[in-house]
Short mmCIF file of C-alpha atoms in Angstrom, two decimals:
data_model
loop_
_atom_site.label_atom_id
_atom_site.label_comp_id
_atom_site.label_asym_id
_atom_site.label_seq_id
_atom_site.Cartn_x
_atom_site.Cartn_y
_atom_site.Cartn_z
CA PRO A 1 42.83 -27.95 41.06
CA PRO A 2 41.90 -25.05 38.69
CA ARG A 3 38.04 -24.80 37.66
CA SER A 4 37.13 -25.99 33.94
CA THR A 5 36.19 -22.97 31.64
CA LEU A 6 33.15 -25.28 30.43
CA PHE A 7 31.21 -24.25 33.76
CA PRO A 8 30.60 -20.89 34.81
CA THR A 9 31.89 -19.75 38.06
CA ARG A 10 28.47 -19.42 39.73
CA ARG A 11 28.02 -23.49 39.10
CA SER A 12 28.36 -25.46 42.06
CA SER A 13 32.37 -26.90 42.97
CA ASP A 14 30.87 -30.23 43.24
CA LEU A 15 29.52 -30.35 39.88
CA ALA A 16 32.72 -30.48 37.90
CA ILE A 17 35.87 -29.85 38.13
CA SER A 18 39.49 -29.75 36.16
CA TYR A 19 42.62 -31.45 36.89
CA ASP A 20 45.66 -31.70 34.65
CA GLY A 21 43.14 -30.90 31.40
CA ILE A 22 40.65 -33.48 32.49
CA THR A 23 36.94 -32.21 33.43
CA PHE A 24 35.55 -34.42 35.82
CA VAL A 25 31.55 -34.73 36.15
CA THR A 26 29.56 -35.94 38.86
CA THR A 27 26.97 -37.85 37.72
CA SER A 28 25.11 -38.51 40.56
CA VAL A 29 23.81 -35.18 40.56
CA LEU A 30 22.43 -35.12 36.71
CA SER A 31 19.93 -37.76 36.78
CA GLY A 32 17.82 -40.14 39.25
CA THR A 33 15.01 -40.91 41.07
CA CYS A 34 12.87 -38.44 43.74
CA SER A 35 10.13 -39.93 44.72
CA ASP A 36 8.00 -43.48 44.89
CA ASN A 37 5.39 -44.40 42.26
CA THR A 38 2.40 -43.50 44.43
CA TYR A 39 0.25 -42.50 41.40
CA SER A 40 1.08 -44.56 38.51
CA ASN A 41 3.64 -47.36 37.47
CA THR A 42 6.54 -45.21 37.79
CA ASN A 43 8.51 -43.34 40.23
CA LEU A 44 9.36 -39.43 39.77
CA THR A 45 12.68 -38.86 38.24
CA TYR A 46 14.44 -35.76 37.50
CA SER A 47 17.29 -35.45 34.79
CA TYR A 48 19.61 -32.18 34.42
CA ASN A 49 20.46 -30.72 31.45
CA LEU A 50 24.14 -28.56 31.90
CA GLU A 51 24.01 -26.96 28.56
CA THR A 52 20.40 -25.56 29.03
CA GLU A 53 20.44 -25.38 32.53
CA THR A 54 17.12 -26.96 32.74
CA LEU A 55 16.38 -29.84 35.59
CA THR A 56 13.43 -31.78 34.19
CA PHE A 57 11.13 -34.36 35.81
CA SER A 58 9.07 -37.40 34.16
CA GLY A 59 6.90 -40.10 36.00
CA SER A 60 5.09 -39.37 39.04
CA GLY A 61 4.79 -39.07 42.31
CA ASP A 62 5.28 -37.07 45.66
CA MET A 63 8.90 -35.41 45.75
CA SER A 64 10.54 -37.25 48.79
CA SER A 65 14.00 -36.35 47.70
CA ILE A 66 16.22 -33.33 46.97
CA PRO A 67 19.13 -34.95 45.50
CA TRP A 68 19.93 -31.43 42.83
CA GLU A 69 20.82 -29.73 46.33
CA LYS A 70 24.41 -29.15 45.53
CA ILE A 71 23.75 -27.42 41.88
CA LYS A 72 20.98 -25.56 43.08
CA ALA A 73 22.82 -22.01 41.60
CA ALA A 74 23.02 -23.77 38.09
CA ILE A 75 19.63 -24.12 37.67
CA GLU A 76 17.59 -21.93 35.11
CA THR A 77 14.56 -23.67 34.41
CA VAL A 78 12.32 -26.28 36.16
CA SER A 79 10.25 -28.22 34.13
CA PHE A 80 7.39 -30.92 35.17
CA ALA A 81 6.26 -31.16 31.44
CA GLY A 82 7.54 -34.83 31.01
CA THR A 83 5.39 -36.11 34.25
CA ASP A 84 2.30 -38.32 33.58
CA ALA A 85 0.19 -38.36 36.40
CA LYS A 86 -0.23 -36.77 40.02
CA THR A 87 2.93 -35.20 41.37
CA SER A 88 3.83 -32.81 44.42
CA VAL A 89 6.76 -30.58 45.30
CA SER A 90 8.51 -31.04 48.43
CA THR A 91 8.91 -28.98 50.92
CA SER A 92 12.07 -26.38 50.22
CA ALA A 93 12.54 -28.16 47.10
CA PHE A 94 13.84 -25.22 45.47
CA GLU A 95 14.77 -22.96 47.81
CA LEU A 96 17.36 -20.47 46.90
CA CYS A 97 17.95 -21.48 43.39
CA THR A 98 18.70 -18.19 43.18
CA ASN A 99 19.29 -17.91 39.30
CA LEU A 100 16.07 -19.94 38.64
CA GLU A 101 13.88 -17.65 36.18
CA ASN A 102 10.95 -20.09 34.76
CA VAL A 103 9.01 -22.89 36.20
CA ASN A 104 6.53 -25.29 34.44
CA LEU A 105 4.31 -27.57 36.87
CA ASN A 106 2.34 -29.47 34.76
CA ASN A 107 0.40 -31.97 36.75
CA VAL A 108 1.69 -30.63 40.09
CA TYR A 109 -1.42 -30.77 42.97
CA ALA A 110 0.45 -29.54 45.55
CA ILE A 111 3.63 -27.18 46.15
CA GLY A 112 5.15 -27.44 49.57
CA TRP A 113 6.32 -24.83 52.27
CA GLY A 114 8.96 -23.00 51.15
CA ALA A 115 9.37 -24.74 47.50
CA PHE A 116 9.99 -21.90 45.30
CA GLY A 117 11.24 -19.51 48.66
CA ARG A 118 13.92 -16.68 47.71
CA CYS A 119 14.58 -18.01 44.22
CA TYR A 120 15.11 -14.12 43.52
CA ALA A 121 15.48 -14.58 39.79
CA LEU A 122 12.29 -16.28 39.35
CA LYS A 123 10.07 -14.32 36.45
CA SER A 124 7.06 -16.78 35.24
CA VAL A 125 5.57 -19.50 37.21
CA GLU A 126 2.84 -21.76 34.68
CA PHE A 127 0.63 -23.76 37.12
CA ASP A 128 -1.36 -26.76 35.88
CA SER A 129 -5.22 -27.26 36.31
CA LYS A 130 -4.89 -30.31 38.92
CA LEU A 131 -3.03 -27.76 41.55
CA THR A 132 -5.14 -28.27 44.82
CA ASP A 133 -2.22 -26.74 47.14
CA ILE A 134 -0.16 -23.82 47.48
CA TRP A 135 1.55 -24.16 51.02
CA ASP A 136 2.70 -21.42 52.99
CA TYR A 137 5.86 -19.36 52.02
CA ALA A 138 5.60 -21.56 48.81
CA PHE A 139 6.97 -18.37 46.53
CA SER A 140 8.16 -16.28 49.47
CA GLU A 141 10.28 -13.36 48.87
CA CYS A 142 10.76 -14.22 44.52
CA THR A 143 11.04 -10.62 43.87
CA SER A 144 11.31 -10.99 40.11
CA LEU A 145 8.14 -12.83 40.24
CA ASP A 146 5.94 -10.69 37.04
CA HIS A 147 4.17 -13.49 35.90
CA ALA A 148 2.13 -16.65 36.77
CA VAL A 149 -0.64 -18.37 34.87
CA PHE A 150 -3.27 -20.18 36.53
CA ASN A 151 -5.03 -22.98 34.46
CA GLU A 152 -8.60 -23.71 35.42
CA GLY A 153 -8.90 -27.04 37.58
CA THR A 154 -12.22 -29.01 38.93
CA GLN A 155 -10.76 -28.99 42.39
CA ASP A 156 -10.99 -26.69 44.96
CA LEU A 157 -7.80 -24.39 45.17
CA HIS A 158 -6.40 -22.92 48.33
CA ILE A 159 -3.76 -20.60 48.77
CA HIS A 160 -2.31 -21.11 52.27
CA HIS A 161 -0.77 -18.27 54.62
CA HIS A 162 2.35 -16.16 53.14
CA ALA A 163 2.10 -18.23 50.41
CA CYS A 164 3.48 -15.48 47.99
CA ASN A 165 4.92 -13.10 51.34
CA LEU A 166 7.37 -10.60 49.70
CA CYS A 167 6.87 -10.96 46.18
CA SER A 168 7.64 -7.24 45.63
CA GLY A 169 7.80 -7.49 41.84
CA THR A 170 4.42 -8.36 40.88
CA THR A 171 2.40 -6.18 38.93
CA TYR A 172 0.01 -8.45 36.43
CA TRP A 173 -0.43 -11.73 37.63
CA LEU A 174 -3.46 -11.99 39.84
CA ASN A 175 -5.32 -14.39 37.55
CA LEU A 176 -6.78 -16.72 40.13
CA PRO A 177 -9.14 -19.47 38.57
CA ALA A 178 -12.72 -20.09 39.49
CA ASN A 179 -12.04 -22.74 41.28
CA THR A 180 -9.92 -21.01 43.86
CA LYS A 181 -12.03 -21.97 47.30
CA TYR A 182 -9.62 -20.60 50.24
CA VAL A 183 -6.95 -17.63 50.38
CA ASP A 184 -5.59 -17.34 53.69
CA ASP A 185 -4.86 -13.72 55.28
CA TYR A 186 -1.17 -12.54 54.09
CA ALA A 187 -1.14 -15.06 51.45
CA PHE A 188 -0.37 -11.92 49.07
CA TRP A 189 1.21 -10.00 51.76
CA GLY A 190 4.10 -7.32 50.90
CA THR A 191 3.20 -7.52 47.32
CA ASN A 192 1.87 -4.99 45.20
CA ILE A 193 -1.54 -6.40 44.77
CA ALA A 194 -1.94 -6.75 48.99
#
């Protein structure tokens, strides 16, 4: 069947299809739960807005699944602004979101291995003051990353090995907060600041 003209061609063919003039949208990838309720009375939930290409999170908890896997190419913005307590981003959660440009990590205390790896269009990231760990390869090969804001925290911040490996577009953003306790070897390897 022909694809709908409502959806740009970069979007996953599993997201929407047209048949005989009717467009069908797979709703199971548009919203749901992606964690337990580790830190509050609510689970970490996600909602994807087709028009703004924004994946928004609310609630709290440690991310334990990646139900948006099939629409990664259709995500331009990731926002944790709706979260209400401690939240973590799991390993490879947004890896290869090749059109992802902006990330707000409100209430995120840990960013897993390769969580945003190879997000080639990623330009800006804002880290929360609760941040304690940026794990290995978390932002590896984010070649367009030019601006990152670290908010001052009260707990030790640990930036692990190769966390920002090969972020070759970096020019300005190394403004680490005073609570930065550990920066492992090669954390910024292959960047303009290493």
